Structure formats: structure tokens, C-alpha cells
Amino acid sequence: MKDQLKAIQEKALLALDEVKELKELDDLKVKFLGKKGELTAILKGMGKLTAEERPIIGQLANEVRGIIEEKLEEAKKSLSEKALEAKLKAETIDVTMPGKQCACGHKHPMSIVIDEITDIFMGMGYEIAEGPEVEKDYYNFEALNIPANHPAKDEQDTFYINGDILLRTQTSPVQVRVMEKGKLPVRVVCPGAVYRSDEVDATHSPIFHQLEGLVIDKGITMGDLKGALAVFAKELFGEDTKVRFRPHHFPFTEPSAEMDVTCFACGGKGCRVCKGEGYIELLGCGMVHPKVLKMSGIDPEEYSGFAFGMGLERVAMQRYGITDLRLLFENDVKFLKQF
Amino acid sequence: MDISMSWLKDYVDVDCSTKEFMDRITLSGSKVEGLEVLGDISKVVVGQVKEIEKHPDADKLLVTKIDVGSEELLQIVTGAKNLTVGDYVPVALDGSILADGTKIKKGKLRGVPSNGMLCSVEELGCDEHDFPEAPENGIYVFPTPQAENIGKEVKEIMDIEDEVVEFEITSNRPDCFSVLGIARETAATLGKEFRYPEIKVEAKAGGNVADMISVEIENPTLCPRYVARAIKNVKIEPSPRWMRKRLRSAGIRPINNIVDITNYVMVEMGQPMHAFDIDTISNRKIIVRNAKENEKITTLDGVERNLDPSMLVISDPEKAVAIAGVMGGENSKITEGAEAVLFESACFDGPNVRITAKKVGLRTDSSSKFEKGIDPNLALEAVNRAVQLVEMLGAGEVIEGVVDCYPNKRETWKLNYSPEWINGLLGTNVSADEMADIFEKIEIKVDRENCVAEIPTFRPDLEAQADLAEEVARFYGYDKIVPTLAAGTPTVGKKTYSQTITSMVKDVMIASGMCETMNFTFESPKVFDKLSIPADSKLRNVITISNPLGEDFSIMRTVTLNGILNSLSTNYNRRNEEASLFEIGKVYIPKSLPITELPDEPSKLTIGMYGKMDFYTLKGIVEHLFEVLGMADKVEYSPESTIPFMHPGRTADVSVDGVSFGYFGELHPKTAANYNIGTRVYIAVIDMEALIDNANLVNIYKPLPKFPAVTRDIAMLVKDEVIVKDIESVIRKKGGKLLESMSLFDVYKGSQIADGYKSVAYSITFRAADRTLVDDDVNAVMNKILDGLKNDLGAELRDK
């Protein structure tokens, strides 16, 4: 019987060495170890053995079973690995083929610029204010110290609805509306569309965008104006940006200034873009005119403030190298998808 | 305003480079826009023609020998016909540069060596107005012998060198529209002395102008002052080279000595003047009055102008002789042989001149100076300066006396100021004395002890302390003000709720693959027909611009669709395969017409797209938007077939609590055709306000389910016209508390389905919060649902 067991062991191990597929393994398991398998068949003859022989043969039979099972396990593992390997190999794809993209939308370049600028000012404690585009003459001109017959009214080529109502020519009327609310201190920026009677061409549009800023508090100085706008310019154009303030005139600020920033094209060395100046005009600003404060119900003896305003199309055009303003309103997806 | 540096230097020393001058004056408030260098030529010298011979091989060319002061005569070939031996001419030598930048090199002309070029005035950057004696087509020949100047640069000899600085003058500084104004600013900027011209008149002709003419101002508001002086024995001739040069530097064409003098004074002092032939003034009486209804005048340019009573004219008892401040009349023009000339130096109301000039369509140098506002105290000095120049030029003899009609003299005014307040506004620490020094530099008289400034009458812009603060800042230096960050009361920088929602909407659109667009908010009234909007629609109640750029831009939009459809059309016609666009923009809805108060300006989200997509692509985007905004559960979709520009069977209305806030679907093919789009277009228009009102960004946590769900699938047959919305409403109603969710997984029409019917299949999920559901629970609910579907909608359960 001993020999029979040994023979089964050898036969089984030999068969297992030959196995190529997982399926065969199961067959072999049944064949040698199953209820009707060879090992079981031999063990059925145990009854004929003597009491001394029985434990010895029993132990041997268990050993044989153990060896075969171990071998089976081994073969199973190795075959599974091979099978996986083969499967993965078969699944190889060309990873250099293009990906399946989800549709990707794009923000309009003007929106990107507006968001970027408003984000900078929000970080400095400014809220975003809004106001109507169809506006009263009072807010667009009179309350900003631009009386009837003032040449500035002509210069701006206003679209009128009637004698009192017009399309705002600047975002400055929002200043007045914010001041009138009487909540102090004020720190706001107001981006928005404005209208002037310019024919459409590469650098003009009757509808364009401005951003206005207003700060009113006790003890605000022109130094604060310079400080805030210098921080803004560095945030927008980079840490190396220098600013230059030149005296200018706006009816609603006094003193007034224009702020230039280092030319983005040459970094200040002087080039064709900046006409050799090294600087490019970015915005108008100044200390809010005491008359304007007073008209809006704020005591100029107690409060002071500064205001600034800039055209946004120019910022966008410079930033993105856009040379024709009309592209911004054409909405060709070949253009829009570049941003 | 163009200012000649050589003219400026008559009144102030500029000892730095022009570049530095331009930088410094820009930073003190007179912004330099550009620099033009006149006579920017080199190696063009005076030469004398010694020999002239015919060119051997060219009939139209001459071979000349020119003495340019070197040992040998220079052979130059020329095409000129106006030369004779002995003429002195400008000679461009080998290596010279002409005014337009052309470099002249020696070479051969038809085989004959030519060592330079003989020049016309044009090649020197001038024209016949600079040198009236120059021939129209030909070499400039010096009118006088130039033996001592042979070989010298012509730019010096002909006096054509100058630098002209172009300034941008702001509207608050009319005083700076003059050489003297800029000189005053220059002196204060550079710390130099400002030398006012010395004005002296000899008045050799004697007599008195008061005996020759009288002046009456009928409207002193529009004409605060009228000053006149007269000259006789007038000799009209070209003015001298120096005066012509200066006028040219200011962009003014020289005409004759009298006209040139008036222009010269205008440029130098900022006072426009006018010269009349005194004999044309009947009764020798000047009346400054408003024009009469339908009055006409032919101005000096020969055009008849219609006047109205808002305009001011200079007249005699019979006729208008000038439009005040704008242009003189043909009828009083100075002609050869005029016996006496009257110089008018008046002050007219700026806005009135501006409006008049605009109405008659004639904006002149004079009107543009007047419209900025002129100091009436300038008029007398200016007229004296003019007659002084008459004497200098020998253009006539000045008559004694001045007629000066000045009913209300403009006086200086005083402003109190506080150095502390000014420093507080500027964030500076300028001493009171330093401030006073600055004021005095610009001719403000200062009472230092009491801090009172007396403002000169040419500075009407200085009205209050803040204006004085600007003067301090300008001359102290804007660049010296130290930048600080305002401390003050802290504020929180943030978006408002509606701005936050708007940003979210934009983000969802972009995440859904849409490109943001920008469209004009005014458009053509024809848009309504293009969109087939009925004649009686409220949308046609529009705000009209009274002075539009044209009909196409004349109304404020009440629908947003036109902009996005035009954009889609642009894309379609440029062969872009697909375009998915959106815009968040306003419409302008009048409260009443004609408008008396500001309109409502609600914002709309507008989506427009075409390409590989269908209705449900768009609906998916819309649903996604509502989901992100936390309002998906509230929104109801219903078929909408009444919008004239939308497909009647493929449009949905969106509403919350029965209130509609938008629509989406397929554009009507006729409308698409109106916009030249040859494919299906999908459109959504949604009120932003409704999104803001219904969005819910604050979510409360619901516990996760503890017990398993049970899902049942059903397929039913319903008539075609039964819509999914109704099926779902029955399921929801009958499903009761146990119903967790349902999902439509199939809609089928085909061979096994009877005509007019469709198969609709749902997967319905049930769950209880407190126990595991058993079959009996679910069966009971399912039976209710099936009964409901059958009774309400006639639905038949399909056999499996």
C-alpha cells in the first residue's frame, strides 16, 4: 500500500508539472484527491490493514495528500500569474493616441481681466458695486462736478435717451450711488459696460468696459491712493512693475493724477509700444473732490477719499496681444477658445 | 497745443536738455505728448552756382559746378530749370540727410558724376508758407547774396531749426493754451524766472480810436469785455521769416502781416483776436448782440452761415460782421488799400462759443481757444501786444487810445488754506513756507501769516483748498508723496450673494463646455421682425437712443437673443463645426414710455449652440445648472409652444411654483434661416434673478440610509401624447413615503408597439427609513402606482 501511495504521489506530481491551463488543474484535483479520486480509492483498503500498520499508512496518506495539495496550489498560483500577464499583454494600447476630452468651455477674455482685477481688490478689502447702464444725467455728470455746458460733456460724446436720461459714459456714477447710500467707510470697485458715441474700428467701440474704484474713510491721503494702486499694479502686471503718477484733471477729483505703469513690452527701457517713454498710461485717479463728497451727503471736513478709473479693453488687449477690438464682440469660437 | 522751444525760451531759460524738460514738465502737470524736430537735416550747405552746362546725354538735365567753400567746385547734376549762374542755393553734400530722412550719396546721373543734390524748400522740410519767395517747382534760390555763408549749414542760415513740443492741456487750464502760459509753468517747474514780454506802444499816428469807433455790448454775460485798438496807413505784406516760422510751429498757416499778428498774439498769449477793415463798419459803431432769427452771415471762408438768437455776433447798426469768437465776416475783411484796421480783443463766454461753433459747423483756432474760457483781463495786454507787433513789423501806424468796454471787471479772489489740511489730504509734510513759495511761483499772492492766497484771474480753476492742494502736490512732486496703505476702518472684500450666484452660473456654463460671449446691448428695431415677435408684443416697447450711431444701434435690447444668434451665425458662416455660446447680460425694460424714470435692467443667461447635439444635450446643461444651484427639485418643465421664434414642439418652459423664469429648446427653423444658420440651433434664456432667488447654497445633512432599498422595473404602454412629466407625477403621488427615486430607462416605439402608442420603462426604488422592506410592502405600493397610471393616464403594463 505504501508503494501504491508513493506511486500516486509521483504520478500526481508529474501530471501537475505538465499542466498548462487552470481548467486542467481542477480536473487533476478531482482525479487524485476527489471523493472518487485515486487517493480515496486506496484509502478505502485501509480496513484490511493491521492495527499497527494503520496509523503509519494513515500518516503517509495524509503526507501524500498534503504534498499533492501544495503542488496544486503552487501550480494554480503560477498559472494565474501567467494568465494575468498574458491578459495584460493582450490589452496593451497605444497611449500616444489622443485622449477623449470632455467639452471645455472658456471665459471671455474681458471677463478674465475683470475677475482678475476685482479679485485683487477684494483681497484688499473692496466690495464689488454695480449700477445702472441707463443712467440719469445727474449721476453721470452733475453729481460728479460736471455741470451742464461743461466741455467734458461734449468730449465724451454721450448717447442720450432724453434730456435727463442717458447711457452712462463712465462707471463713475456708481461712485455717487455708493456714496449716497451713506454707509461708511467705503471700499468698492465697480466694473461695467459704458457707452460713448464712437464708430466701431480696431481701437474703438461704442460699448466698452471700465472699472471704477472708490475709497472713503477718515484720514485717507493721496499717499494711500498711491499705495493702493501700486499694490494693484504689481499684482496685475508683476512684482517688478513700477508706477508713475502725473498730475492731470478730472472734474470729480482734486488733486487728480494719471497713473502710468512700466511698459509691458520693453519693461521700461523704451520701445515703440510706449513711444520710447518706458511707461504706459493705465488709469486716471485722484482724491475725491470735496464738492462731490458734499453733493453725496458726506462731510468733506470729516472724510476724505480717493477714486480711480480705468478702461478694461486696453488692459485685455495689451495682456493678450489682441490688436483688433472688434474680435472681442465677434465671438468666433476660434478666438474664444484661446483663453 | 504745440509749443516752439525757441519761442518758449524768449520768456524762460531752459538750460536742461529738451528730453529732461519734457519729463519734468510732464510730472508737474503739463503732459508732453510728443516732440517734433524741425530742420532735422545735416550736411546741407549754402553753395553758389558757378557754371551751368547741358547734360551730354539727357535733354532735361543740367550739369552744374557749385562752390561750397571747398577747394574744388562740386559737380552736381540737376533737373531744375530755375537756375542762373551766381545763384546761392542749398546744396545737399555726399552723406547728407534730408528732412524726410533720405540720405544723399554721390553717384552718376546718365553717366555723369554728381556729387550731391540741389534742394527745394520741400526737401528741407518747409514749404511755400515758410518761404513765400520759393519757386513752386524748383531749387530754392536765396533772395539775397550769401557770399559770407558759403559752406555753412542752411538750417542755420535759413533759420529752419526748432523743436516743437506737443502738450496735452487739460480743460481746467485754459491759461496753458499759450506760449506764455507754458512759460509760466516751465519757470515754476524748473525754478527759473518767468520773463513777461515788455509791451510798449509808440502810437505815432496820434488821434484817438475813441473818435473813430464806439462799442456797445448788449449781452455782457456772453461778452464780458470788448477791447479795440486801431491802426492806419496799413501796409499789407508777408510777415517776416521769424514770425512765419513761429506760426508754422504752432500749426498755423501764415497769410499776411495783419492776420499773422492776430494769430501770433493768440498763440503767444492765448487771446484770439480779429482784425476788421474799419471802413466796413457803418456808423462806426460796433454792437455785440445776439443774432436775429434767420439772420445770415457769409464768413471769411466764403460760406453762408445761418444764425439763431442763441448766437452772439459782432455787428454794426446794419449787419453782422462776425460770429463772435468763431470767425469774421466776408463783409468786413481787410483788403488791399484798407485805410484803417481795427483789432478786436474780446472775451466771449466759452460754452456759448462752443455751442455756436458746433451749430454752425465751424470750429476754428479762435473758437477752440474761447470755448475753454479766457481771462477777460488778458484782452487789453493782448491788443497792445498786437499793435506793438504792428509797429515792429512796420505794418501800419498805431492810433492813440483804446476802446475798452468792460462792464464787470473780473477781480482776483482770496482763498483761506490750512497747511495741515493740505498735508493731511496729500499725506505729506510740506512746511507752510514751502507751500507759500510754491504759490508765489505761479503768481498766487500769499499772506503767509494768515494763510490766505490771492488767486490771479487767469486761474479760475483754483476755487477751493483742494485746488491749492493740487498746486502744492504738483510742484512738491507727485513722485515724492510716499505710498502708504490706508489703515482706517477695516472692510471685508467680498462678492454680494447675487454676484456669487452669477459667478457660479458662469462656472457651470464653462464646465459644460460653453464659451462666454460679449454682445452689443443696443441693436436695430428690425430685430423684432427677424425674431417674428408680434407687433403688439410688449417686447417692442423699447428705449430709443436719441442720437444713435445709426438705426442698427438705436434701441436698447429687450431680448438677448439677437446678439447670440448673430454670434452663432458668424461661427456657422465661418465653417466652425460647432459653437456652444453663452452670455450673461442685461435687457432694458422701460417702466413707461416715453421714459421718465430709469428702466429695469434684469440680467439674462442666454445659451446658444449648434453642432453634434440635440434638445436633451441642452436640457442636460440646464438641469446641471439647477442641480449646482441647489434648486433642481423646485424646477418644473412644461411644453411651450407659443414663443414665435422657437420650435413649437421642442421648447420647454421652466418654472418654480408656477412662475415661469425662462425657456429652452430648439430655435424655429425660420428664425435660424433669418440668421443664415443652416442647422438646428438650441437656445436657452433664463432669468438670472430667478436663479438668485431660488438658489440654495446652504445644505443640511440627511442621515445615510440604514436599510436596503428595493428596486422594481416597470414598462408600460401609453398613448404618444402622454408626457413623462405626467407619468412621474402619478408615480410620485401614489408612491407615497416609501418611494425613494425613479429613473426613466427606456422609451420605445416600434414593431411591437401599436401605432400612436409608446412603451415607457421606469426603474422605481423604494426604501423605508426604519426597516427592511419586504415584498408585501413593495407590492402594495406598486399596485397603487399601477392603478394610478392606468386610471389617470390609461397606461397598460407591458407583458414581460
Coordinates of N, CA, C and O in Angstrom, one line a residue, chain B residues 59-148:
Chain B
D59 N 18.3 115.6 -72.2 CA 17.8 116.9 -72.5 C 17.4 117.7 -71.3 O 17.5 118.9 -71.2
K60 N 16.8 116.9 -70.3 CA 16.1 117.6 -69.2 C 17.1 117.8 -68.0 O 16.7 118.3 -67.0
L61 N 18.3 117.4 -68.2 CA 19.2 117.5 -67.0 C 20.3 118.6 -67.4 O 20.7 118.8 -68.5
L62 N 20.8 119.2 -66.3 CA 21.9 120.2 -66.4 C 23.0 119.7 -65.5 O 22.8 119.0 -64.5
V63 N 24.2 120.0 -65.9 CA 25.4 119.7 -65.1 C 25.9 121.1 -64.6 O 26.2 122.0 -65.4
T64 N 26.0 121.2 -63.2 CA 26.4 122.4 -62.6 C 27.7 122.2 -61.9 O 28.0 121.1 -61.5
K65 N 28.4 123.3 -61.7 CA 29.5 123.4 -60.9 C 29.2 124.3 -59.7 O 28.8 125.5 -60.0
I66 N 29.3 123.8 -58.5 CA 28.9 124.6 -57.4 C 30.1 124.9 -56.4 O 30.8 124.0 -56.1
D67 N 30.1 126.1 -55.9 CA 31.1 126.5 -54.9 C 30.5 126.3 -53.6 O 29.5 126.9 -53.2
V68 N 31.0 125.3 -52.8 CA 30.5 125.1 -51.5 C 31.6 125.4 -50.4 O 31.6 124.9 -49.3
G69 N 32.6 126.1 -50.9 CA 33.6 126.6 -49.9 C 34.8 125.7 -49.9 O 35.8 125.9 -49.2
S70 N 34.7 124.5 -50.6 CA 35.9 123.7 -50.6 C 36.8 124.1 -51.8 O 36.5 124.9 -52.6
E71 N 38.0 123.5 -51.9 CA 39.0 123.9 -52.8 C 38.5 123.7 -54.3 O 38.6 124.6 -55.1
E72 N 37.8 122.6 -54.5 CA 37.3 122.4 -55.8 C 35.8 122.6 -55.9 O 35.1 122.4 -54.9
L73 N 35.4 123.0 -57.1 CA 34.0 123.2 -57.3 C 33.4 121.8 -57.4 O 34.0 120.8 -57.8
L74 N 32.1 121.7 -56.9 CA 31.4 120.4 -56.8 C 30.6 120.2 -58.1 O 29.8 121.1 -58.4
Q75 N 30.7 119.1 -58.8 CA 29.9 118.9 -59.9 C 28.6 118.2 -59.5 O 28.6 117.2 -58.9
I76 N 27.5 118.9 -59.8 CA 26.2 118.3 -59.4 C 25.2 118.3 -60.6 O 25.1 119.4 -61.3
V77 N 24.6 117.2 -60.9 CA 23.6 117.1 -62.0 C 22.2 117.4 -61.4 O 21.9 116.9 -60.3
T78 N 21.5 118.3 -62.1 CA 20.2 118.7 -61.6 C 19.2 118.7 -62.7 O 19.5 118.9 -63.9
G79 N 17.9 118.6 -62.3 CA 16.8 118.7 -63.3 C 16.2 120.1 -63.3 O 15.2 120.3 -64.0
A80 N 16.6 120.9 -62.4 CA 16.0 122.2 -62.2 C 16.1 123.1 -63.4 O 17.0 123.1 -64.1
K81 N 15.1 124.0 -63.5 CA 15.1 124.9 -64.6 C 15.2 126.4 -64.2 O 15.3 127.3 -65.0
N82 N 15.3 126.6 -62.9 CA 15.2 128.0 -62.4 C 16.5 128.5 -62.0 O 16.6 129.4 -61.2
L83 N 17.6 127.9 -62.5 CA 18.9 128.4 -62.0 C 19.6 129.3 -63.0 O 19.5 129.1 -64.2
T84 N 20.4 130.3 -62.4 CA 21.3 131.0 -63.3 C 22.6 131.1 -62.5 O 22.7 130.9 -61.3
V85 N 23.7 131.3 -63.3 CA 25.0 131.4 -62.7 C 25.0 132.5 -61.7 O 24.5 133.6 -62.0
G86 N 25.6 132.3 -60.5 CA 25.7 133.3 -59.5 C 24.6 133.1 -58.4 O 24.8 133.7 -57.3
D87 N 23.6 132.2 -58.6 CA 22.6 132.0 -57.6 C 23.2 131.3 -56.4 O 24.1 130.5 -56.5
Y88 N 22.7 131.7 -55.2 CA 23.0 131.0 -54.0 C 21.9 130.0 -53.7 O 20.7 130.3 -53.7
V89 N 22.3 128.7 -53.5 CA 21.3 127.6 -53.3 C 21.7 126.7 -52.2 O 22.8 126.6 -51.8
P90 N 20.7 125.9 -51.6 CA 21.0 124.9 -50.7 C 21.6 123.7 -51.4 O 21.0 123.2 -52.4
V91 N 22.7 123.2 -50.9 CA 23.3 122.0 -51.5 C 23.5 120.9 -50.6 O 24.1 121.0 -49.5
A92 N 22.8 119.7 -50.9 CA 23.0 118.5 -50.1 C 24.2 117.8 -50.5 O 24.4 117.4 -51.6
L93 N 25.2 117.7 -49.6 CA 26.5 117.1 -49.9 C 26.4 115.6 -49.9 O 25.4 115.1 -49.4
D94 N 27.4 115.0 -50.4 CA 27.5 113.5 -50.2 C 27.4 113.1 -48.8 O 28.2 113.7 -47.9
G95 N 26.5 112.2 -48.4 CA 26.3 111.8 -47.0 C 25.4 112.7 -46.2 O 25.2 112.5 -45.0
S96 N 24.7 113.6 -46.9 CA 23.7 114.5 -46.2 C 22.4 113.7 -45.9 O 22.1 112.7 -46.6
I97 N 21.7 114.3 -45.0 CA 20.3 113.7 -44.7 C 19.3 114.8 -44.8 O 19.4 115.9 -44.3
L98 N 18.3 114.5 -45.6 CA 17.2 115.5 -45.8 C 16.1 115.3 -44.8 O 16.1 114.4 -44.0
A99 N 15.1 116.3 -44.8 CA 14.1 116.3 -43.8 C 13.3 115.0 -43.7 O 12.9 114.6 -42.6
D100 N 13.0 114.4 -44.8 CA 12.3 113.1 -44.8 C 13.1 111.9 -44.5 O 12.7 110.8 -44.6
G101 N 14.4 112.1 -44.2 CA 15.3 111.0 -43.8 C 16.1 110.5 -44.9 O 16.9 109.6 -44.7
T102 N 15.8 111.0 -46.2 CA 16.6 110.5 -47.3 C 18.1 110.8 -47.2 O 18.4 111.9 -46.8
K103 N 18.9 109.8 -47.5 CA 20.3 110.1 -47.5 C 20.8 110.3 -48.9 O 20.4 109.6 -49.8
I104 N 21.6 111.4 -49.1 CA 22.1 111.7 -50.4 C 23.5 111.2 -50.5 O 24.4 111.4 -49.7
K105 N 23.8 110.4 -51.6 CA 25.1 109.9 -51.9 C 25.5 110.3 -53.3 O 24.7 110.5 -54.1
K106 N 26.9 110.4 -53.4 CA 27.3 110.8 -54.8 C 27.1 109.6 -55.7 O 27.1 108.4 -55.3
G107 N 26.9 109.9 -57.0 CA 26.7 108.8 -57.9 C 26.8 109.4 -59.3 O 27.3 110.5 -59.6
K108 N 26.2 108.6 -60.3 CA 26.2 109.1 -61.7 C 24.8 109.2 -62.1 O 23.9 108.4 -61.9
L109 N 24.5 110.3 -62.9 CA 23.2 110.5 -63.5 C 23.4 110.5 -65.0 O 24.1 111.4 -65.5
R110 N 22.9 109.4 -65.6 CA 23.1 109.2 -67.1 C 24.6 109.4 -67.4 O 25.0 110.1 -68.3
G111 N 25.4 108.7 -66.6 CA 26.8 108.6 -66.9 C 27.6 109.8 -66.4 O 28.9 109.7 -66.5
V112 N 27.0 110.8 -65.9 CA 27.8 112.0 -65.5 C 27.9 112.0 -64.0 O 26.8 111.9 -63.3
P113 N 29.0 112.0 -63.4 CA 29.2 112.0 -61.9 C 28.4 113.2 -61.3 O 28.5 114.3 -61.8
S114 N 27.7 113.0 -60.2 CA 27.0 114.0 -59.5 C 27.3 113.9 -58.0 O 27.2 112.8 -57.5
N115 N 27.9 114.9 -57.4 CA 28.4 114.8 -56.0 C 27.4 115.3 -54.9 O 27.9 115.8 -53.9
G116 N 26.1 115.3 -55.2 CA 25.2 115.8 -54.2 C 23.9 116.2 -54.9 O 23.6 115.7 -56.0
M117 N 23.2 117.1 -54.3 CA 21.9 117.5 -54.8 C 21.6 118.9 -54.4 O 21.9 119.4 -53.3
L118 N 21.0 119.6 -55.4 CA 20.5 121.0 -55.1 C 19.1 120.8 -54.6 O 18.3 120.0 -55.1
C119 N 18.7 121.6 -53.6 CA 17.5 121.3 -52.8 C 16.4 122.4 -53.0 O 16.6 123.6 -53.1
S120 N 15.1 121.9 -53.0 CA 14.0 122.7 -52.9 C 13.6 122.9 -51.4 O 14.2 122.2 -50.6
V121 N 12.7 123.8 -51.1 CA 12.4 124.0 -49.7 C 11.7 122.8 -49.1 O 11.8 122.5 -47.9
E122 N 10.9 122.0 -50.0 CA 10.3 120.8 -49.5 C 11.3 119.8 -49.0 O 11.0 119.2 -48.0
E123 N 12.4 119.7 -49.7 CA 13.4 118.8 -49.3 C 14.0 119.2 -47.9 O 14.7 118.4 -47.2
L124 N 13.9 120.4 -47.6 CA 14.4 120.9 -46.3 C 13.3 120.8 -45.2 O 13.5 121.3 -44.1
G125 N 12.2 120.3 -45.6 CA 11.1 120.2 -44.6 C 10.2 121.4 -44.5 O 9.5 121.6 -43.5
C126 N 10.3 122.3 -45.5 CA 9.5 123.5 -45.4 C 8.6 123.6 -46.6 O 8.5 122.6 -47.4
D127 N 7.8 124.6 -46.7 CA 7.0 124.8 -48.0 C 6.9 126.3 -48.3 O 7.6 127.1 -47.7
E128 N 6.0 126.6 -49.2 CA 6.0 128.0 -49.7 C 5.4 129.0 -48.6 O 5.6 130.2 -48.7
H129 N 4.8 128.4 -47.6 CA 4.4 129.3 -46.5 C 5.5 129.7 -45.6 O 5.5 130.8 -45.0
D130 N 6.6 128.9 -45.5 CA 7.7 129.3 -44.8 C 8.6 130.3 -45.6 O 9.1 131.2 -45.1
F131 N 8.6 130.0 -46.9 CA 9.5 130.8 -47.8 C 8.6 131.2 -49.0 O 8.7 130.5 -50.1
P132 N 7.9 132.3 -48.9 CA 7.0 132.7 -50.0 C 7.7 132.9 -51.3 O 7.1 132.8 -52.4
E133 N 9.0 133.2 -51.2 CA 9.8 133.5 -52.4 C 10.2 132.2 -53.2 O 10.7 132.3 -54.3
A134 N 10.0 131.1 -52.5 CA 10.5 129.8 -53.1 C 9.6 129.5 -54.4 O 8.4 129.7 -54.4
P135 N 10.3 129.0 -55.4 CA 9.5 128.7 -56.7 C 8.7 127.4 -56.4 O 9.0 126.6 -55.5
E136 N 7.6 127.3 -57.2 CA 6.7 126.2 -56.9 C 7.3 124.8 -57.2 O 7.2 123.9 -56.4
N137 N 8.0 124.7 -58.3 CA 8.7 123.5 -58.6 C 10.2 123.9 -58.9 O 10.4 124.3 -60.0
G138 N 11.0 123.8 -58.0 CA 12.4 124.2 -58.3 C 13.3 124.4 -57.1 O 12.8 124.2 -56.0
I139 N 14.5 124.6 -57.4 CA 15.5 124.8 -56.4 C 15.3 126.1 -55.7 O 14.9 127.1 -56.3
Y140 N 15.4 126.1 -54.3 CA 15.3 127.4 -53.6 C 16.5 128.2 -53.9 O 17.7 127.8 -53.9
V141 N 16.3 129.5 -54.3 CA 17.4 130.4 -54.5 C 17.3 131.5 -53.5 O 16.2 132.1 -53.3
F142 N 18.4 131.7 -52.7 CA 18.4 132.7 -51.7 C 18.1 134.1 -52.3 O 18.7 134.4 -53.4
P143 N 17.2 134.8 -51.7 CA 16.8 136.1 -52.3 C 18.0 137.2 -52.2 O 18.0 138.1 -53.0
T144 N 18.9 137.0 -51.3 CA 20.0 137.9 -51.2 C 21.3 137.2 -51.3 O 21.4 136.0 -51.0
P145 N 22.4 137.9 -51.7 CA 23.7 137.2 -51.8 C 24.1 136.6 -50.4 O 23.9 137.2 -49.4
Q146 N 24.8 135.5 -50.5 CA 25.1 134.8 -49.3 C 26.6 134.5 -49.3 O 27.1 133.4 -48.8
A147 N 27.4 135.3 -49.9 CA 28.9 135.1 -50.1 C 29.5 134.6 -48.8 O 30.3 133.7 -48.8
E148 N 29.2 135.3 -47.7 CA 29.9 135.0 -46.4 C 29.4 133.7 -45.8 O 30.0 133.2 -44.9

